[in-house]
mmCIF file of C-alpha atoms and ligand atoms in Angstrom:
data_model
loop_
_atom_site.group_PDB
_atom_site.id
_atom_site.type_symbol
_atom_site.label_atom_id
_atom_site.label_comp_id
_atom_site.label_asym_id
_atom_site.label_seq_id
_atom_site.Cartn_x
_atom_site.Cartn_y
_atom_site.Cartn_z
ATOM 1 C CA MET A 231 -31.051 -1.068 1.208
ATOM 2 C CA LYS A 232 -30.245 -2.655 4.565
ATOM 3 C CA ASN A 233 -28.340 -0.878 7.309
ATOM 4 C CA ILE A 234 -24.838 -2.026 8.110
ATOM 5 C CA LEU A 235 -23.840 -3.345 11.545
ATOM 6 C CA LEU A 236 -20.094 -3.160 10.996
ATOM 7 C CA SER A 237 -19.081 0.283 12.306
ATOM 8 C CA MET A 238 -21.399 0.096 15.328
ATOM 9 C CA THR A 239 -19.968 -0.253 18.835
ATOM 10 C CA ALA A 240 -21.340 -2.732 21.373
ATOM 11 C CA ALA A 241 -23.270 0.198 22.895
ATOM 12 C CA ASP A 242 -24.776 1.165 19.504
ATOM 13 C CA LEU A 243 -25.734 -2.459 18.960
ATOM 14 C CA GLY A 244 -27.337 -2.559 22.411
ATOM 15 C CA GLN A 245 -29.549 0.312 21.284
ATOM 16 C CA VAL A 246 -30.454 -1.564 18.105
ATOM 17 C CA ALA A 247 -31.472 -4.539 20.257
ATOM 18 C CA LEU A 248 -33.545 -2.331 22.577
ATOM 19 C CA ASP A 249 -35.259 -0.706 19.603
ATOM 20 C CA MET A 250 -36.261 -4.142 18.423
ATOM 21 C CA GLY A 251 -37.717 -5.118 21.776
ATOM 22 C CA GLU A 252 -34.713 -7.170 22.912
ATOM 23 C CA LYS A 253 -32.475 -6.873 25.975
ATOM 24 C CA GLU A 254 -29.544 -4.482 25.737
ATOM 25 C CA PHE A 255 -26.920 -7.170 26.456
ATOM 26 C CA ARG A 256 -27.632 -8.631 23.013
ATOM 27 C CA GLY A 257 -25.556 -5.726 21.718
ATOM 28 C CA ARG A 258 -22.425 -7.135 23.344
ATOM 29 C CA GLN A 259 -23.176 -10.551 21.883
ATOM 30 C CA ILE A 260 -23.593 -9.142 18.381
ATOM 31 C CA ALA A 261 -20.382 -7.093 18.737
ATOM 32 C CA HIS A 262 -18.563 -10.247 19.775
ATOM 33 C CA TRP A 263 -19.759 -12.105 16.699
ATOM 34 C CA ILE A 264 -18.817 -9.295 14.344
ATOM 35 C CA TYR A 265 -15.492 -8.120 15.746
ATOM 36 C CA ARG A 266 -14.104 -11.159 17.567
ATOM 37 C CA ALA A 267 -15.609 -14.196 15.811
ATOM 38 C CA GLY A 268 -15.611 -12.407 12.444
ATOM 39 C CA VAL A 269 -18.935 -13.802 11.221
ATOM 40 C CA LYS A 270 -20.351 -12.349 8.025
ATOM 41 C CA GLU A 271 -23.993 -13.349 8.384
ATOM 42 C CA ILE A 272 -26.463 -12.543 11.137
ATOM 43 C CA GLU A 273 -27.720 -16.117 10.743
ATOM 44 C CA GLN A 274 -24.401 -17.358 12.200
ATOM 45 C CA MET A 275 -24.870 -15.522 15.519
ATOM 46 C CA ALA A 276 -25.772 -18.725 17.291
ATOM 47 C CA ASN A 277 -26.582 -17.423 20.771
ATOM 48 C CA LEU A 278 -29.226 -14.949 19.571
ATOM 49 C CA PRO A 279 -32.841 -16.172 19.620
ATOM 50 C CA ALA A 280 -33.841 -17.376 16.139
ATOM 51 C CA LEU A 281 -36.695 -14.904 15.884
ATOM 52 C CA PHE A 282 -34.444 -11.957 16.771
ATOM 53 C CA ARG A 283 -31.887 -13.093 14.219
ATOM 54 C CA LYS A 284 -34.605 -13.126 11.598
ATOM 55 C CA LYS A 285 -35.915 -9.716 12.533
ATOM 56 C CA LEU A 286 -32.421 -8.261 12.677
ATOM 57 C CA ALA A 287 -31.541 -9.736 9.292
ATOM 58 C CA SER A 288 -34.632 -8.208 7.708
ATOM 59 C CA ARG A 289 -33.293 -4.729 8.467
ATOM 60 C CA TYR A 290 -29.544 -5.113 8.831
ATOM 61 C CA THR A 291 -26.580 -6.824 7.287
ATOM 62 C CA VAL A 292 -23.071 -7.265 8.738
ATOM 63 C CA GLY A 293 -21.589 -5.390 5.804
ATOM 64 C CA ARG A 294 -18.291 -7.145 5.064
ATOM 65 C CA ALA A 295 -16.706 -6.480 1.670
ATOM 66 C CA SER A 296 -16.128 -9.346 -0.762
ATOM 67 C CA ILE A 297 -12.643 -10.494 -1.625
ATOM 68 C CA LEU A 298 -11.938 -10.204 -5.339
ATOM 69 C CA ASN A 299 -8.404 -11.417 -5.200
ATOM 70 C CA LEU A 300 -5.726 -12.647 -2.829
ATOM 71 C CA SER A 301 -2.076 -12.567 -3.835
ATOM 72 C CA GLN A 302 0.599 -14.045 -1.690
ATOM 73 C CA SER A 303 4.340 -13.411 -1.750
ATOM 74 C CA LYS A 304 7.176 -15.570 -0.525
ATOM 75 C CA ASP A 305 8.027 -13.236 2.336
ATOM 76 C CA ARG A 306 4.870 -14.065 4.317
ATOM 77 C CA THR A 307 3.010 -11.053 2.993
ATOM 78 C CA PHE A 308 -0.317 -11.124 1.222
ATOM 79 C CA LYS A 309 -2.563 -8.577 -0.404
ATOM 80 C CA LEU A 310 -6.331 -8.550 -0.639
ATOM 81 C CA LEU A 311 -8.342 -6.759 -3.277
ATOM 82 C CA LEU A 312 -11.689 -5.971 -1.689
ATOM 83 C CA GLN A 313 -14.828 -4.926 -3.456
ATOM 84 C CA LEU A 314 -16.974 -2.381 -1.625
ATOM 85 C CA ASP A 315 -20.732 -2.011 -1.804
ATOM 86 C CA ASP A 316 -20.765 0.555 -4.600
ATOM 87 C CA GLY A 317 -18.277 -1.363 -6.749
ATOM 88 C CA GLU A 318 -15.187 0.619 -5.686
ATOM 89 C CA SER A 319 -12.248 -1.516 -4.687
ATOM 90 C CA VAL A 320 -9.375 -1.095 -2.266
ATOM 91 C CA GLU A 321 -6.336 -3.083 -1.272
ATOM 92 C CA SER A 322 -5.230 -4.215 2.177
ATOM 93 C CA VAL A 323 -2.071 -6.016 3.174
ATOM 94 C CA GLY A 324 -1.267 -8.664 5.780
ATOM 95 C CA MET A 325 2.330 -9.083 6.983
ATOM 96 C CA LEU A 326 3.452 -11.913 9.202
ATOM 97 C CA TYR A 327 6.503 -11.683 11.389
ATOM 98 C CA SER A 328 7.697 -14.080 14.057
ATOM 99 C CA ASP A 329 6.144 -11.980 16.807
ATOM 100 C CA ARG A 330 3.306 -10.101 15.137
ATOM 101 C CA PHE A 331 0.613 -10.135 12.519
ATOM 102 C CA SER A 332 0.406 -6.703 11.016
ATOM 103 C CA CYS A 333 -2.361 -5.334 8.825
ATOM 104 C CA CYS A 334 -2.091 -2.315 6.531
ATOM 105 C CA VAL A 335 -5.440 -0.667 5.769
ATOM 106 C CA SER A 336 -6.647 1.849 3.209
ATOM 107 C CA THR A 337 -8.720 4.868 4.258
ATOM 108 C CA GLN A 338 -9.752 6.153 0.835
ATOM 109 C CA ALA A 339 -10.401 4.655 -2.581
ATOM 110 C CA GLY A 340 -7.561 6.374 -4.444
ATOM 111 C CA CYS A 341 -5.936 9.491 -2.978
ATOM 112 C CA PRO A 342 -6.380 13.196 -3.704
ATOM 113 C CA VAL A 343 -2.817 14.163 -2.731
ATOM 114 C CA GLY A 344 -1.117 12.719 -5.799
ATOM 115 C CA CYS A 345 2.476 12.262 -4.623
ATOM 116 C CA VAL A 346 4.615 11.793 -7.703
ATOM 117 C CA PHE A 347 6.227 8.533 -6.544
ATOM 118 C CA CYS A 348 3.060 6.754 -5.304
ATOM 119 C CA ALA A 349 0.913 4.321 -7.296
ATOM 120 C CA THR A 350 -2.205 5.234 -5.325
ATOM 121 C CA GLY A 351 -1.729 8.920 -6.106
ATOM 122 C CA ALA A 352 -1.330 8.130 -9.795
ATOM 123 C CA GLU A 353 -4.767 6.517 -9.857
ATOM 124 C CA GLY A 354 -6.681 9.624 -8.832
ATOM 125 C CA TYR A 355 -9.269 9.859 -6.078
ATOM 126 C CA GLN A 356 -12.648 8.150 -5.837
ATOM 127 C CA ARG A 357 -14.031 8.564 -2.328
ATOM 128 C CA ASN A 358 -13.568 8.330 1.422
ATOM 129 C CA LEU A 359 -14.113 4.962 3.075
ATOM 130 C CA ALA A 360 -16.608 4.534 5.898
ATOM 131 C CA ALA A 361 -15.353 3.371 9.320
ATOM 132 C CA GLY A 362 -16.923 -0.062 8.767
ATOM 133 C CA GLU A 363 -15.090 -0.386 5.471
ATOM 134 C CA ILE A 364 -11.799 0.262 7.270
ATOM 135 C CA VAL A 365 -12.415 -2.172 10.157
ATOM 136 C CA GLY A 366 -13.743 -4.691 7.627
ATOM 137 C CA GLN A 367 -10.282 -4.741 6.048
ATOM 138 C CA VAL A 368 -8.694 -5.804 9.339
ATOM 139 C CA LEU A 369 -11.254 -8.586 9.715
ATOM 140 C CA ALA A 370 -10.745 -9.702 6.108
ATOM 141 C CA VAL A 371 -6.953 -9.752 6.475
ATOM 142 C CA GLN A 372 -7.234 -11.682 9.745
ATOM 143 C CA GLU A 373 -9.528 -14.253 8.177
ATOM 144 C CA ALA A 374 -7.325 -14.636 5.101
ATOM 145 C CA GLY A 375 -4.252 -15.093 7.301
ATOM 146 C CA GLN A 376 -6.008 -17.815 9.261
ATOM 147 C CA LYS A 377 -7.314 -19.547 6.151
ATOM 148 C CA GLU A 378 -4.003 -19.613 4.407
ATOM 149 C CA GLY A 379 -2.576 -21.161 7.518
ATOM 150 C CA LEU A 380 -0.129 -18.293 7.537
ATOM 151 C CA ALA A 381 -0.954 -16.635 10.781
ATOM 152 C CA GLU A 382 0.643 -17.367 14.102
ATOM 153 C CA VAL A 383 0.157 -15.164 17.209
ATOM 154 C CA ASN A 384 -3.276 -16.781 17.808
ATOM 155 C CA GLY A 385 -4.091 -16.071 14.192
ATOM 156 C CA ARG A 386 -5.182 -12.597 15.214
ATOM 157 C CA VAL A 387 -4.022 -9.325 13.788
ATOM 158 C CA SER A 388 -1.857 -7.693 16.463
ATOM 159 C CA HIS A 389 -0.849 -4.431 14.757
ATOM 160 C CA VAL A 390 -2.745 -2.110 12.408
ATOM 161 C CA VAL A 391 -1.060 0.538 10.269
ATOM 162 C CA PHE A 392 -3.081 3.140 8.386
ATOM 163 C CA MET A 393 -0.623 3.200 5.493
ATOM 164 C CA GLY A 394 -2.590 1.777 2.605
ATOM 165 C CA MET A 395 -4.398 3.767 -0.049
ATOM 166 C CA GLY A 396 -5.433 7.308 0.798
ATOM 167 C CA GLU A 397 -4.681 10.039 3.307
ATOM 168 C CA PRO A 398 -6.190 9.105 6.694
ATOM 169 C CA LEU A 399 -6.367 12.650 8.068
ATOM 170 C CA LEU A 400 -8.392 13.812 5.042
ATOM 171 C CA ASN A 401 -10.962 11.219 6.139
ATOM 172 C CA TYR A 402 -10.712 12.111 9.798
ATOM 173 C CA GLU A 403 -14.032 10.999 11.322
ATOM 174 C CA ALA A 404 -14.080 7.564 9.713
ATOM 175 C CA THR A 405 -10.398 7.014 10.522
ATOM 176 C CA LEU A 406 -10.883 7.915 14.184
ATOM 177 C CA LYS A 407 -14.005 5.816 14.460
ATOM 178 C CA ALA A 408 -12.158 2.886 12.909
ATOM 179 C CA VAL A 409 -9.277 3.372 15.387
ATOM 180 C CA HIS A 410 -11.745 3.149 18.285
ATOM 181 C CA LEU A 411 -13.465 0.059 16.881
ATOM 182 C CA ILE A 412 -10.146 -1.670 16.239
ATOM 183 C CA ASN A 413 -9.066 -0.826 19.771
ATOM 184 C CA SER A 414 -12.225 -1.370 21.825
ATOM 185 C CA GLU A 415 -14.166 -3.939 19.830
ATOM 186 C CA MET A 416 -11.364 -5.949 18.230
ATOM 187 C CA GLY A 417 -9.117 -5.584 21.264
ATOM 188 C CA ILE A 418 -5.970 -4.371 19.495
ATOM 189 C CA GLY A 419 -3.886 -2.104 21.745
ATOM 190 C CA MET A 420 -3.695 1.614 20.916
ATOM 191 C CA ARG A 421 0.088 1.365 21.019
ATOM 192 C CA ASN A 422 -0.100 -1.173 18.213
ATOM 193 C CA ILE A 423 -1.920 1.244 15.916
ATOM 194 C CA THR A 424 -0.100 3.665 13.591
ATOM 195 C CA ILE A 425 -1.585 6.446 11.478
ATOM 196 C CA SER A 426 0.535 7.739 8.631
ATOM 197 C CA THR A 427 -0.151 11.197 7.208
ATOM 198 C CA ILE A 428 1.386 13.108 4.334
ATOM 199 C CA GLY A 429 1.468 16.129 6.644
ATOM 200 C CA TYR A 430 -2.080 17.488 6.694
ATOM 201 C CA VAL A 431 -1.478 20.050 9.423
ATOM 202 C CA PRO A 432 -5.050 20.682 10.677
ATOM 203 C CA GLY A 433 -5.472 16.913 11.054
ATOM 204 C CA ILE A 434 -2.279 16.629 13.125
ATOM 205 C CA PHE A 435 -3.469 19.359 15.535
ATOM 206 C CA ARG A 436 -6.865 17.708 15.788
ATOM 207 C CA LEU A 437 -5.421 14.255 16.399
ATOM 208 C CA ALA A 438 -3.170 15.632 19.162
ATOM 209 C CA GLU A 439 -6.269 16.751 21.048
ATOM 210 C CA GLU A 440 -7.549 13.161 21.132
ATOM 211 C CA ARG A 441 -4.524 12.310 23.288
ATOM 212 C CA LEU A 442 -4.347 8.749 22.064
ATOM 213 C CA GLN A 443 -1.455 6.379 22.672
ATOM 214 C CA LEU A 444 -1.212 5.477 18.985
ATOM 215 C CA THR A 445 1.832 6.243 16.825
ATOM 216 C CA LEU A 446 1.749 9.141 14.409
ATOM 217 C CA ALA A 447 3.925 8.776 11.328
ATOM 218 C CA VAL A 448 4.469 11.823 9.140
ATOM 219 C CA SER A 449 5.640 11.363 5.557
ATOM 220 C CA LEU A 450 8.202 14.105 4.860
ATOM 221 C CA HIS A 451 10.302 12.902 1.893
ATOM 222 C CA ALA A 452 12.163 16.186 1.684
ATOM 223 C CA ALA A 453 13.714 18.693 4.050
ATOM 224 C CA ASP A 454 13.798 21.349 1.362
ATOM 225 C CA GLU A 455 10.646 23.369 0.670
ATOM 226 C CA ALA A 456 10.887 23.428 -3.123
ATOM 227 C CA LEU A 457 11.634 19.713 -3.355
ATOM 228 C CA ARG A 458 8.797 18.850 -0.994
ATOM 229 C CA ARG A 459 6.389 20.866 -3.186
ATOM 230 C CA LYS A 460 7.552 18.967 -6.246
ATOM 231 C CA LEU A 461 7.227 15.526 -4.634
ATOM 232 C CA VAL A 462 3.973 16.204 -2.771
ATOM 233 C CA PRO A 463 2.078 18.565 -5.078
ATOM 234 C CA GLY A 464 -1.263 18.007 -3.368
ATOM 235 C CA MET A 465 -0.275 19.352 0.058
ATOM 236 C CA THR A 466 1.548 22.592 -0.755
ATOM 237 C CA ARG A 467 -0.687 24.646 1.514
ATOM 238 C CA TYR A 468 1.429 23.569 4.490
ATOM 239 C CA SER A 469 5.120 24.371 4.623
ATOM 240 C CA LEU A 470 7.708 22.124 6.252
ATOM 241 C CA LYS A 471 7.850 24.686 9.031
ATOM 242 C CA ASP A 472 4.082 24.338 9.612
ATOM 243 C CA ILE A 473 4.387 20.555 9.644
ATOM 244 C CA ILE A 474 7.262 20.527 12.134
ATOM 245 C CA GLN A 475 5.386 22.989 14.344
ATOM 246 C CA ALA A 476 2.306 20.729 14.298
ATOM 247 C CA CYS A 477 4.494 17.740 15.198
ATOM 248 C CA ARG A 478 6.115 19.655 18.040
ATOM 249 C CA ASP A 479 2.608 20.352 19.361
ATOM 250 C CA TYR A 480 1.628 16.698 18.875
ATOM 251 C CA ILE A 481 4.637 15.465 20.855
ATOM 252 C CA LYS A 482 4.002 17.957 23.640
ATOM 253 C CA THR A 483 0.296 17.209 23.923
ATOM 254 C CA THR A 484 0.458 13.418 23.669
ATOM 255 C CA GLY A 485 3.902 12.703 25.099
ATOM 256 C CA ARG A 486 4.412 10.362 22.163
ATOM 257 C CA ARG A 487 7.391 10.148 19.850
ATOM 258 C CA VAL A 488 6.641 10.924 16.190
ATOM 259 C CA THR A 489 7.970 8.876 13.286
ATOM 260 C CA PHE A 490 9.049 10.663 10.112
ATOM 261 C CA GLU A 491 8.879 8.650 6.930
ATOM 262 C CA TYR A 492 11.272 9.443 4.149
ATOM 263 C CA CYS A 493 10.946 7.687 0.806
ATOM 264 C CA LEU A 494 14.445 7.576 -0.677
ATOM 265 C CA LEU A 495 14.490 8.372 -4.397
ATOM 266 C CA ASN A 496 17.674 7.926 -6.403
ATOM 267 C CA ARG A 497 19.426 11.253 -7.056
ATOM 268 C CA VAL A 498 16.351 13.189 -5.966
ATOM 269 C CA ASN A 499 16.453 13.365 -2.165
ATOM 270 C CA ASP A 500 19.267 10.968 -1.236
ATOM 271 C CA SER A 501 22.405 13.132 -1.115
ATOM 272 C CA ARG A 502 24.606 13.872 1.890
ATOM 273 C CA GLU A 503 23.243 17.432 1.900
ATOM 274 C CA ASP A 504 19.680 16.074 1.961
ATOM 275 C CA ALA A 505 20.520 13.986 5.025
ATOM 276 C CA GLU A 506 22.116 16.978 6.718
ATOM 277 C CA ARG A 507 19.136 19.233 5.966
ATOM 278 C CA LEU A 508 16.795 16.576 7.339
ATOM 279 C CA ALA A 509 18.807 16.170 10.530
ATOM 280 C CA ALA A 510 18.862 19.954 11.003
ATOM 281 C CA LEU A 511 15.098 20.191 10.463
ATOM 282 C CA LEU A 512 14.375 17.515 13.067
ATOM 283 C CA LYS A 513 16.975 18.604 15.610
ATOM 284 C CA GLY A 514 15.686 18.464 19.167
ATOM 285 C CA LEU A 515 12.394 16.738 18.310
ATOM 286 C CA ASN A 516 11.424 13.526 20.089
ATOM 287 C CA CYS A 517 11.257 11.520 16.885
ATOM 288 C CA HIS A 518 12.804 8.911 14.692
ATOM 289 C CA VAL A 519 13.191 8.629 10.942
ATOM 290 C CA ASN A 520 11.978 5.632 9.013
ATOM 291 C CA LEU A 521 13.715 5.350 5.655
ATOM 292 C CA ILE A 522 11.674 3.690 2.910
ATOM 293 C CA PRO A 523 13.706 2.978 -0.206
ATOM 294 C CA TYR A 524 11.466 3.701 -3.213
ATOM 295 C CA ASN A 525 9.366 0.789 -4.455
ATOM 296 C CA PRO A 526 8.869 0.900 -8.215
ATOM 297 C CA PHE A 527 5.592 0.539 -10.106
ATOM 298 C CA PRO A 528 4.843 0.520 -13.841
ATOM 299 C CA GLY A 529 4.880 3.865 -15.608
ATOM 300 C CA ASN A 530 6.880 5.625 -12.868
ATOM 301 C CA ALA A 531 10.367 6.826 -13.663
ATOM 302 C CA TYR A 532 11.826 7.150 -10.158
ATOM 303 C CA LYS A 533 14.457 4.715 -8.983
ATOM 304 C CA LYS A 534 15.600 3.193 -5.752
ATOM 305 C CA PRO A 535 19.053 4.401 -4.648
ATOM 306 C CA GLU A 536 21.993 1.994 -4.488
ATOM 307 C CA LYS A 537 22.457 0.200 -1.180
ATOM 308 C CA ALA A 538 25.658 2.160 -0.485
ATOM 309 C CA THR A 539 23.790 5.458 -0.921
ATOM 310 C CA ILE A 540 21.034 4.330 1.435
ATOM 311 C CA ASP A 541 23.592 3.204 4.024
ATOM 312 C CA GLU A 542 25.479 6.494 3.717
ATOM 313 C CA PHE A 543 22.261 8.525 4.133
ATOM 314 C CA ARG A 544 21.423 6.558 7.223
ATOM 315 C CA ARG A 545 24.913 6.910 8.673
ATOM 316 C CA ARG A 546 24.929 10.671 8.146
ATOM 317 C CA LEU A 547 21.578 11.041 9.969
ATOM 318 C CA GLU A 548 22.859 8.908 12.840
ATOM 319 C CA GLU A 549 26.077 10.905 13.062
ATOM 320 C CA MET A 550 23.928 13.984 13.455
ATOM 321 C CA GLY A 551 22.034 12.451 16.354
ATOM 322 C CA ILE A 552 18.877 11.210 14.640
ATOM 323 C CA ASN A 553 17.403 7.772 15.403
ATOM 324 C CA VAL A 554 16.912 5.883 12.163
ATOM 325 C CA THR A 555 15.172 2.690 11.154
ATOM 326 C CA GLN A 556 14.857 1.290 7.688
ATOM 327 C CA ARG A 557 11.606 -0.214 6.502
ATOM 328 C CA ALA A 558 12.148 -3.853 5.576
ATOM 329 C CA GLN A 559 10.685 -4.226 2.151
ATOM 330 C CA LYS A 560 7.868 -6.738 2.095
ATOM 331 C CA GLY A 561 5.434 -7.766 -0.598
ATOM 332 C CA ALA A 562 7.208 -6.208 -3.585
ATOM 333 C CA GLY A 563 6.683 -9.294 -5.776
ATOM 334 C CA ILE A 564 2.930 -8.876 -5.470
ATOM 335 C CA ARG A 565 3.005 -5.054 -5.529
ATOM 336 C CA ALA A 566 1.943 -4.890 -1.920
ATOM 337 C CA ALA A 567 4.855 -2.774 -0.709
ATOM 338 C CA CYS A 568 4.592 0.891 0.361
ATOM 339 C CA GLY A 569 3.224 3.051 -2.410
ATOM 340 C CA GLN A 570 2.343 0.188 -4.742
ATOM 341 C CA LEU A 571 -1.366 -0.189 -3.907
ATOM 342 C CA ARG A 572 -3.808 0.896 -6.564
ATOM 343 C CA GLY A 573 -7.058 -0.946 -5.921
ATOM 344 C CA GLN A 574 -7.102 -2.770 -9.221
ATOM 345 C CA HIS A 575 -6.240 -6.178 -10.505
ATOM 346 C CA ASN A 576 -2.566 -6.313 -11.408
ATOM 347 C CA LEU A 577 -2.559 -6.358 -15.175
HETATM 348 N N1 SAH B 100 -1.192 8.870 2.711
HETATM 349 C C1 SAH B 100 -0.434 8.486 3.839
HETATM 350 C C2 SAH B 100 -0.461 7.010 4.129
HETATM 351 C C3 SAH B 100 -0.266 6.061 2.966
HETATM 352 S S1 SAH B 100 1.270 6.005 2.137
HETATM 353 C C4 SAH B 100 0.983 8.972 3.694
HETATM 354 O O1 SAH B 100 1.376 9.333 2.599
HETATM 355 O O2 SAH B 100 1.676 8.994 4.706
HETATM 356 C C5 SAH B 100 2.350 5.052 3.216
HETATM 357 C C6 SAH B 100 3.843 5.388 3.013
HETATM 358 O O3 SAH B 100 4.354 4.863 1.781
HETATM 359 C C7 SAH B 100 4.093 6.870 2.979
HETATM 360 O O4 SAH B 100 5.186 7.210 3.769
HETATM 361 C C8 SAH B 100 4.379 7.086 1.514
HETATM 362 O O5 SAH B 100 5.041 8.264 1.295
HETATM 363 C C9 SAH B 100 5.136 5.853 1.158
HETATM 364 N N2 SAH B 100 5.236 5.622 -0.298
HETATM 365 C C10 SAH B 100 4.394 6.041 -1.274
HETATM 366 N N3 SAH B 100 4.812 5.621 -2.488
HETATM 367 C C11 SAH B 100 5.942 4.922 -2.275
HETATM 368 C C12 SAH B 100 6.819 4.200 -3.140
HETATM 369 N N4 SAH B 100 6.610 4.120 -4.458
HETATM 370 N N5 SAH B 100 7.877 3.585 -2.588
HETATM 371 C C13 SAH B 100 8.086 3.631 -1.241
HETATM 372 N N6 SAH B 100 7.285 4.279 -0.385
HETATM 373 C C14 SAH B 100 6.222 4.926 -0.896
HETATM 374 FE FE1 SF4 B 101 -1.713 9.708 -1.058
HETATM 375 FE FE2 SF4 B 101 0.096 8.905 0.755
HETATM 376 FE FE3 SF4 B 101 0.234 8.078 -1.818
HETATM 377 FE FE4 SF4 B 101 0.769 10.619 -1.219
HETATM 378 S S1 SF4 B 101 1.929 8.809 -0.549
HETATM 379 S S2 SF4 B 101 -0.508 9.893 -2.928
HETATM 380 S S3 SF4 B 101 -0.666 10.989 0.406
HETATM 381 S S4 SF4 B 101 -1.355 7.606 -0.369
#
């Protein structure tokens, strides 16, 4: 089997060139073709000598996944189903706004955490993705956006959120490597990158030490210990107290504000008392809360609260001094919204 170029930095690629008897600067050229021009074949790297291209192609391949399906919704959101080398598949989402082109990537095929309201969790866990498989999703989404004539903002992805399938901090090395490739090789600013975690405490401490300017989002969903355990059965080793402590450390070390995500489930975690408990838990932290009204998927019995309940929850948090935003729902018609990705064809 051939080695894969996607996942290598310009410096790594320079070494590959040197090892093959070429000049080191060829590495920067190859990186440009892969990460900026988005080519899928070594043959297309026009400024490399033909003989080098041939030699390179005999041992390496770019390593982009194939697109099995593209679904597009009316709200300028689209979803790609990508097939990986070993036959596993993952989903990635592109979202176009007037001022940005945002891409949501998966970090695992399936997810081992198994949150009770999440379609990915319901599918079980297959494996971690490699860094190249994560960056490849950004390139695939960018290309699809350009092809569909959807993308503005130079047709380039401007923001990347690690909020697709899987728990990024349980696949730490590949996630971090992908962050660096997206930042340095694709040229997307650190501040435009967000990692969302279900609250894997050792990962939060570790990420803090990297001192990156990215945004950390922590999915809480409950401010009550017993309820949190019920909703997030795969992460019970860490209490809410542990999670908040890790976030406090993260804020102190990085100087960055943390986002807390809260999926609102009808009559489960949406009462006035729930809002008050949440505000009390987060008191004094440099943070804001992002409310995500539940997105339904087949076979799941949870419901989205009424608009009035959502508004009331939000108002109560604000009254208690918490900054709140509400996630605009995008891509629901094609099951591309938060928690609806499952890496399969929609049946
Ligand atoms: N595993 C990470 C990142 C992926 S999930 C995490 O859980 O944070 C991205 C966000 O979508 C999380 O906040 C998650 O809790 C939320 N989510 C999951 N299922 C959902 C659903 N059915 N409706 C709305 N949001 C959901
Ligand atoms: Fe995994 Fe996140 Fe879904 Fe929970 S919400 S099952 S952690 S992807």
